[in-house]
Amino acid sequence: MAASSVPLHHVGGCFSYPRREREYHHGRGWSPTPRASYPLRPINASVETPFPLFQPPPLQQSPSQLEPADPDFYKIGYVRSMRAYGIEFKDGPDGFGVYASKDVEPLRRARVIMEIPLELMLTIRQKQPWMFFPDIVPIGHPIFDIINSTNPETDWDLRLACLLLYAFDRDDNFWQLYGDFLPSADECTSLLLATEDDLSELQDPGLASTMRKQQQRALEFWEKNWHSGVPLKIKRLARDAERFIWAVSIAQSRCINMQVRIGALVQDANMLIPYADMLNHSFQPNCFLHWRFKDRMVEVMINAGQRIKKGDEMTINYLSGQQNHMLMQRYGFSSAVNPWDLIPFSGNAHIHLDSFLSVFNISGLPEEYYHNSQLADNGDNFVDGAVIATARTLPTWSDGDVPPIPSIERKAVKELQEECQQMLAQFPTTSEQDQKFLDSLPEARTLETVIKYRLHRKLFIEKVIQALDIYQERILF
């Protein structure tokens, strides 16, 4: 979509033209503020900075890779009652993101930063009878027959993809405009669009097999419903299989499941929520989504007590408690610090749970482990999400007040490290080789995502080995 010829400035969810500052004069009303005049004094001599060797070197300002979003991106939503407060959308090498445009002090109550009305969304009820909010499918349209033919238990993404393609075809629908800002097939990282060569680079036969089945499922659905005899109003929605599979990948990666109340009905719905779908994922998010039934809109809210600095990215948690292979399967990304990743240990070695947690200052119940940074030494940044995952995945024992025996603990540590080394040896490449390959990789989003996934797996195993080294060094006698 072409940028607007008029420079628009997004301030607090609205648009305004730049104007000169004005002041109020009693009896004359508002008038432009006059320029203040100050006496200028000549500089008699320049003073050199003493001891220039001890002065900090000038900072090299590297240009940011993030660029402000096209003004039309705000405009198409603002004229339809979408509102944003204290945030700005930016586009970078990894796609769109939402960033704070000002500092936010922690409050006792959650603060709204976005309001998206129901009329802009695409929603479909999770169970039969299928209901759409808003109801954009007219009675008798063949797209409803296609949606109705899906499996009610498993095909939520196929239904949402059909609804998305239909919205693109409606001249009066918001998504025909918003679709210009969605990632294209070349920009998507979803494994649904991965080639066979890409899947073979995963070094994860289980995930590769799952994605082949997902691709085949989407392809068979398209072949069944987009055959040569279908009406033109259906055929033009997805003239080739790649178009439909792209729509399925958008549905999977951007769908939000929410319970919404509309009038007297409380529905579990699959929803595509514009603007909110630009929020990226974090395992420690600073925002969450809330349905405001009175006004029929979704609110994006900052967590209560959360301090936000200008330029911080606003994030939500896509899937809580899921391993990297699940994030890859649905969203097309992975993380080296996923606190929910696991390693399938098969040996008999176990370490003392409480001792391991105390060494790394990890507190809470297993489902709520967190790093107690107040107990850690200043500058100790070893503990991250991968160490939290290590505490969850390592075979441990705990027997009341029975203390660990250091010699037995060291023996268990050695056995666990050997098993980790065996896992690393089974990969065709090392983490160093993967990193070099990433650094030299040309522009290929899907292949880059695949290499990162296998790299993150190896980095996690290496982190477990390092954590076990530190544990046996610090274990109390």
mmCIF file of C-alpha atoms in Angstrom, residues 136-331:
data_model
loop_
_atom_site.group_PDB
_atom_site.id
_atom_site.type_symbol
_atom_site.label_atom_id
_atom_site.label_comp_id
_atom_site.label_asym_id
_atom_site.label_seq_id
_atom_site.Cartn_x
_atom_site.Cartn_y
_atom_site.Cartn_z
ATOM 1 C CA ILE A 136 -19.531 -11.484 7.119
ATOM 2 C CA VAL A 137 -20.553 -14.714 5.343
ATOM 3 C CA PRO A 138 -23.901 -14.256 3.555
ATOM 4 C CA ILE A 139 -26.503 -17.005 3.594
ATOM 5 C CA GLY A 140 -26.013 -19.482 0.780
ATOM 6 C CA HIS A 141 -22.402 -18.595 -0.004
ATOM 7 C CA PRO A 142 -20.417 -21.749 -0.907
ATOM 8 C CA ILE A 143 -17.557 -20.794 1.435
ATOM 9 C CA PHE A 144 -19.826 -21.772 4.326
ATOM 10 C CA ASP A 145 -20.247 -25.272 2.866
ATOM 11 C CA ILE A 146 -16.461 -25.613 2.729
ATOM 12 C CA ILE A 147 -16.136 -24.458 6.337
ATOM 13 C CA ASN A 148 -18.931 -26.801 7.380
ATOM 14 C CA SER A 149 -17.120 -29.775 5.814
ATOM 15 C CA THR A 150 -14.147 -29.480 8.178
ATOM 16 C CA ASN A 151 -13.500 -31.680 11.189
ATOM 17 C CA PRO A 152 -14.952 -29.806 14.202
ATOM 18 C CA GLU A 153 -12.243 -31.120 16.532
ATOM 19 C CA THR A 154 -9.037 -30.560 14.554
ATOM 20 C CA ASP A 155 -9.554 -28.237 11.579
ATOM 21 C CA TRP A 156 -9.860 -24.853 13.295
ATOM 22 C CA ASP A 157 -6.968 -23.483 11.225
ATOM 23 C CA LEU A 158 -8.549 -24.571 7.927
ATOM 24 C CA ARG A 159 -11.801 -22.847 8.852
ATOM 25 C CA LEU A 160 -10.031 -19.651 9.831
ATOM 26 C CA ALA A 161 -7.956 -19.724 6.632
ATOM 27 C CA CYS A 162 -11.140 -19.973 4.550
ATOM 28 C CA LEU A 163 -12.653 -17.049 6.442
ATOM 29 C CA LEU A 164 -9.475 -14.997 5.946
ATOM 30 C CA LEU A 165 -9.386 -15.635 2.194
ATOM 31 C CA TYR A 166 -13.043 -14.702 1.931
ATOM 32 C CA ALA A 167 -12.412 -11.441 3.834
ATOM 33 C CA PHE A 168 -9.633 -10.569 1.369
ATOM 34 C CA ASP A 169 -12.196 -10.884 -1.441
ATOM 35 C CA ARG A 170 -14.727 -8.521 0.138
ATOM 36 C CA ASP A 171 -14.327 -4.989 -1.200
ATOM 37 C CA ASP A 172 -15.823 -3.439 1.921
ATOM 38 C CA ASN A 173 -13.850 -5.530 4.412
ATOM 39 C CA PHE A 174 -11.072 -4.113 6.566
ATOM 40 C CA TRP A 175 -8.820 -7.138 5.957
ATOM 41 C CA GLN A 176 -8.487 -6.289 2.289
ATOM 42 C CA LEU A 177 -6.497 -3.261 3.469
ATOM 43 C CA TYR A 178 -4.815 -4.874 6.470
ATOM 44 C CA GLY A 179 -3.647 -7.798 4.339
ATOM 45 C CA ASP A 180 -1.087 -5.508 2.693
ATOM 46 C CA PHE A 181 0.808 -5.450 5.994
ATOM 47 C CA LEU A 182 0.817 -9.206 6.594
ATOM 48 C CA PRO A 183 4.001 -11.132 5.732
ATOM 49 C CA SER A 184 4.095 -12.605 2.247
ATOM 50 C CA ALA A 185 4.872 -16.247 1.521
ATOM 51 C CA ASP A 186 8.563 -15.362 1.103
ATOM 52 C CA GLU A 187 8.613 -13.523 4.434
ATOM 53 C CA CYS A 188 6.789 -16.176 6.482
ATOM 54 C CA THR A 189 8.810 -18.445 8.746
ATOM 55 C CA SER A 190 6.068 -21.070 9.076
ATOM 56 C CA LEU A 191 7.232 -24.611 8.379
ATOM 57 C CA LEU A 192 4.032 -25.155 6.396
ATOM 58 C CA LEU A 193 5.807 -23.282 3.598
ATOM 59 C CA ALA A 194 9.116 -25.106 4.057
ATOM 60 C CA THR A 195 10.564 -27.199 1.255
ATOM 61 C CA GLU A 196 11.667 -30.794 1.682
ATOM 62 C CA ASP A 197 15.286 -29.614 1.796
ATOM 63 C CA ASP A 198 14.417 -27.194 4.599
ATOM 64 C CA LEU A 199 12.711 -29.906 6.641
ATOM 65 C CA SER A 200 15.704 -32.212 6.239
ATOM 66 C CA GLU A 201 17.894 -29.510 7.812
ATOM 67 C CA LEU A 202 15.864 -29.528 11.043
ATOM 68 C CA GLN A 203 17.839 -32.494 12.405
ATOM 69 C CA ASP A 204 14.607 -33.448 14.160
ATOM 70 C CA PRO A 205 12.876 -36.366 12.382
ATOM 71 C CA GLY A 206 9.790 -36.121 14.584
ATOM 72 C CA LEU A 207 9.125 -32.456 13.825
ATOM 73 C CA ALA A 208 9.905 -32.930 10.120
ATOM 74 C CA SER A 209 7.415 -35.806 9.909
ATOM 75 C CA THR A 210 4.732 -33.763 11.677
ATOM 76 C CA MET A 211 5.162 -30.843 9.283
ATOM 77 C CA ARG A 212 4.977 -33.108 6.223
ATOM 78 C CA LYS A 213 1.631 -34.392 7.491
ATOM 79 C CA GLN A 214 0.440 -30.827 8.096
ATOM 80 C CA GLN A 215 1.456 -29.793 4.588
ATOM 81 C CA GLN A 216 -0.269 -32.828 3.067
ATOM 82 C CA ARG A 217 -3.415 -32.153 5.090
ATOM 83 C CA ALA A 218 -3.653 -28.558 3.834
ATOM 84 C CA LEU A 219 -2.886 -29.614 0.253
ATOM 85 C CA GLU A 220 -5.556 -32.322 0.232
ATOM 86 C CA PHE A 221 -8.125 -29.890 1.638
ATOM 87 C CA TRP A 222 -7.350 -27.397 -1.135
ATOM 88 C CA GLU A 223 -7.513 -30.066 -3.847
ATOM 89 C CA LYS A 224 -10.852 -31.278 -2.503
ATOM 90 C CA ASN A 225 -12.530 -27.866 -2.368
ATOM 91 C CA TRP A 226 -10.751 -25.885 -5.098
ATOM 92 C CA HIS A 227 -11.193 -28.317 -7.969
ATOM 93 C CA SER A 228 -11.904 -27.217 -11.531
ATOM 94 C CA GLY A 229 -15.678 -27.341 -11.093
ATOM 95 C CA VAL A 230 -16.006 -24.888 -8.199
ATOM 96 C CA PRO A 231 -17.685 -21.501 -8.766
ATOM 97 C CA LEU A 232 -15.471 -18.570 -9.684
ATOM 98 C CA LYS A 233 -16.297 -16.849 -6.375
ATOM 99 C CA ILE A 234 -14.491 -19.733 -4.640
ATOM 100 C CA LYS A 235 -11.744 -20.361 -7.183
ATOM 101 C CA ARG A 236 -10.470 -16.775 -7.056
ATOM 102 C CA LEU A 237 -9.930 -16.989 -3.277
ATOM 103 C CA ALA A 238 -6.992 -19.392 -3.692
ATOM 104 C CA ARG A 239 -6.075 -20.088 -7.301
ATOM 105 C CA ASP A 240 -3.101 -22.221 -6.276
ATOM 106 C CA ALA A 241 -2.239 -24.424 -3.318
ATOM 107 C CA GLU A 242 0.534 -22.121 -2.118
ATOM 108 C CA ARG A 243 -1.972 -19.321 -1.580
ATOM 109 C CA PHE A 244 -4.171 -21.523 0.593
ATOM 110 C CA ILE A 245 -1.262 -22.971 2.575
ATOM 111 C CA TRP A 246 -0.034 -19.411 3.184
ATOM 112 C CA ALA A 247 -3.478 -18.522 4.568
ATOM 113 C CA VAL A 248 -3.333 -21.564 6.871
ATOM 114 C CA SER A 249 0.101 -20.468 8.117
ATOM 115 C CA ILE A 250 -1.264 -16.972 8.849
ATOM 116 C CA ALA A 251 -4.219 -18.502 10.699
ATOM 117 C CA GLN A 252 -1.979 -20.750 12.794
ATOM 118 C CA SER A 253 0.623 -18.140 13.683
ATOM 119 C CA ARG A 254 -1.769 -15.241 14.382
ATOM 120 C CA CYS A 255 -4.839 -16.917 15.843
ATOM 121 C CA ILE A 256 -5.733 -16.072 19.438
ATOM 122 C CA ASN A 257 -8.140 -18.320 21.319
ATOM 123 C CA MET A 258 -10.344 -16.346 23.681
ATOM 124 C CA GLN A 259 -13.600 -16.700 25.524
ATOM 125 C CA VAL A 260 -15.785 -13.777 24.524
ATOM 126 C CA ARG A 261 -19.166 -12.634 25.719
ATOM 127 C CA ILE A 262 -21.457 -11.124 23.109
ATOM 128 C CA GLY A 263 -24.816 -10.184 24.560
ATOM 129 C CA ALA A 264 -26.017 -13.178 26.545
ATOM 130 C CA LEU A 265 -23.744 -15.617 24.667
ATOM 131 C CA VAL A 266 -20.378 -16.715 26.030
ATOM 132 C CA GLN A 267 -18.372 -18.275 23.211
ATOM 133 C CA ASP A 268 -14.962 -19.898 22.861
ATOM 134 C CA ALA A 269 -13.704 -18.430 19.617
ATOM 135 C CA ASN A 270 -10.704 -18.575 17.288
ATOM 136 C CA MET A 271 -9.867 -14.959 16.527
ATOM 137 C CA LEU A 272 -7.648 -12.998 14.168
ATOM 138 C CA ILE A 273 -7.178 -9.659 15.921
ATOM 139 C CA PRO A 274 -5.518 -6.956 13.810
ATOM 140 C CA TYR A 275 -2.810 -4.818 15.407
ATOM 141 C CA ALA A 276 -2.718 -7.095 18.459
ATOM 142 C CA ASP A 277 -1.284 -9.780 16.168
ATOM 143 C CA MET A 278 1.793 -7.561 15.743
ATOM 144 C CA LEU A 279 2.776 -8.197 19.376
ATOM 145 C CA ASN A 280 5.754 -10.523 19.534
ATOM 146 C CA HIS A 281 6.256 -13.398 21.962
ATOM 147 C CA SER A 282 8.129 -13.374 25.249
ATOM 148 C CA PHE A 283 8.400 -15.912 28.057
ATOM 149 C CA GLN A 284 8.249 -12.935 30.434
ATOM 150 C CA PRO A 285 5.632 -10.747 28.734
ATOM 151 C CA ASN A 286 4.753 -7.250 29.845
ATOM 152 C CA CYS A 287 1.250 -7.258 28.311
ATOM 153 C CA PHE A 288 -1.862 -9.412 28.117
ATOM 154 C CA LEU A 289 -5.171 -9.456 26.221
ATOM 155 C CA HIS A 290 -8.563 -8.773 27.777
ATOM 156 C CA TRP A 291 -12.076 -8.956 26.323
ATOM 157 C CA ARG A 292 -14.236 -5.947 27.265
ATOM 158 C CA PHE A 293 -17.697 -7.317 26.611
ATOM 159 C CA LYS A 294 -19.541 -4.058 27.303
ATOM 160 C CA ASP A 295 -17.934 -2.386 24.283
ATOM 161 C CA ARG A 296 -17.275 -5.599 22.311
ATOM 162 C CA MET A 297 -13.557 -5.033 21.924
ATOM 163 C CA VAL A 298 -10.209 -6.574 22.804
ATOM 164 C CA GLU A 299 -7.897 -4.572 25.033
ATOM 165 C CA VAL A 300 -4.132 -4.950 25.101
ATOM 166 C CA MET A 301 -3.073 -4.093 28.643
ATOM 167 C CA ILE A 302 0.244 -3.601 30.428
ATOM 168 C CA ASN A 303 0.674 -5.865 33.443
ATOM 169 C CA ALA A 304 -0.036 -4.246 36.782
ATOM 170 C CA GLY A 305 3.187 -3.151 38.462
ATOM 171 C CA GLN A 306 5.140 -3.292 35.186
ATOM 172 C CA ARG A 307 7.704 -0.567 34.533
ATOM 173 C CA ILE A 308 8.114 0.286 30.857
ATOM 174 C CA LYS A 309 10.843 2.436 29.356
ATOM 175 C CA LYS A 310 10.585 4.289 26.089
ATOM 176 C CA GLY A 311 11.674 1.972 23.290
ATOM 177 C CA ASP A 312 10.876 -1.256 25.172
ATOM 178 C CA GLU A 313 9.077 -3.858 23.107
ATOM 179 C CA MET A 314 5.564 -4.770 24.166
ATOM 180 C CA THR A 315 5.093 -8.550 24.223
ATOM 181 C CA ILE A 316 2.622 -11.272 25.130
ATOM 182 C CA ASN A 317 3.034 -14.998 25.778
ATOM 183 C CA TYR A 318 1.800 -17.027 22.799
ATOM 184 C CA LEU A 319 1.883 -20.496 24.355
ATOM 185 C CA SER A 320 2.716 -21.073 27.990
ATOM 186 C CA GLY A 321 4.534 -24.228 29.011
ATOM 187 C CA GLN A 322 5.436 -25.423 25.489
ATOM 188 C CA GLN A 323 8.728 -26.749 24.171
ATOM 189 C CA ASN A 324 10.552 -25.356 21.159
ATOM 190 C CA HIS A 325 9.253 -27.981 18.751
ATOM 191 C CA MET A 326 5.674 -26.883 19.503
ATOM 192 C CA LEU A 327 6.564 -23.230 18.934
ATOM 193 C CA MET A 328 8.202 -24.193 15.643
ATOM 194 C CA GLN A 329 5.242 -26.294 14.572
ATOM 195 C CA ARG A 330 2.711 -23.514 15.040
ATOM 196 C CA TYR A 331 4.560 -20.197 14.922
#
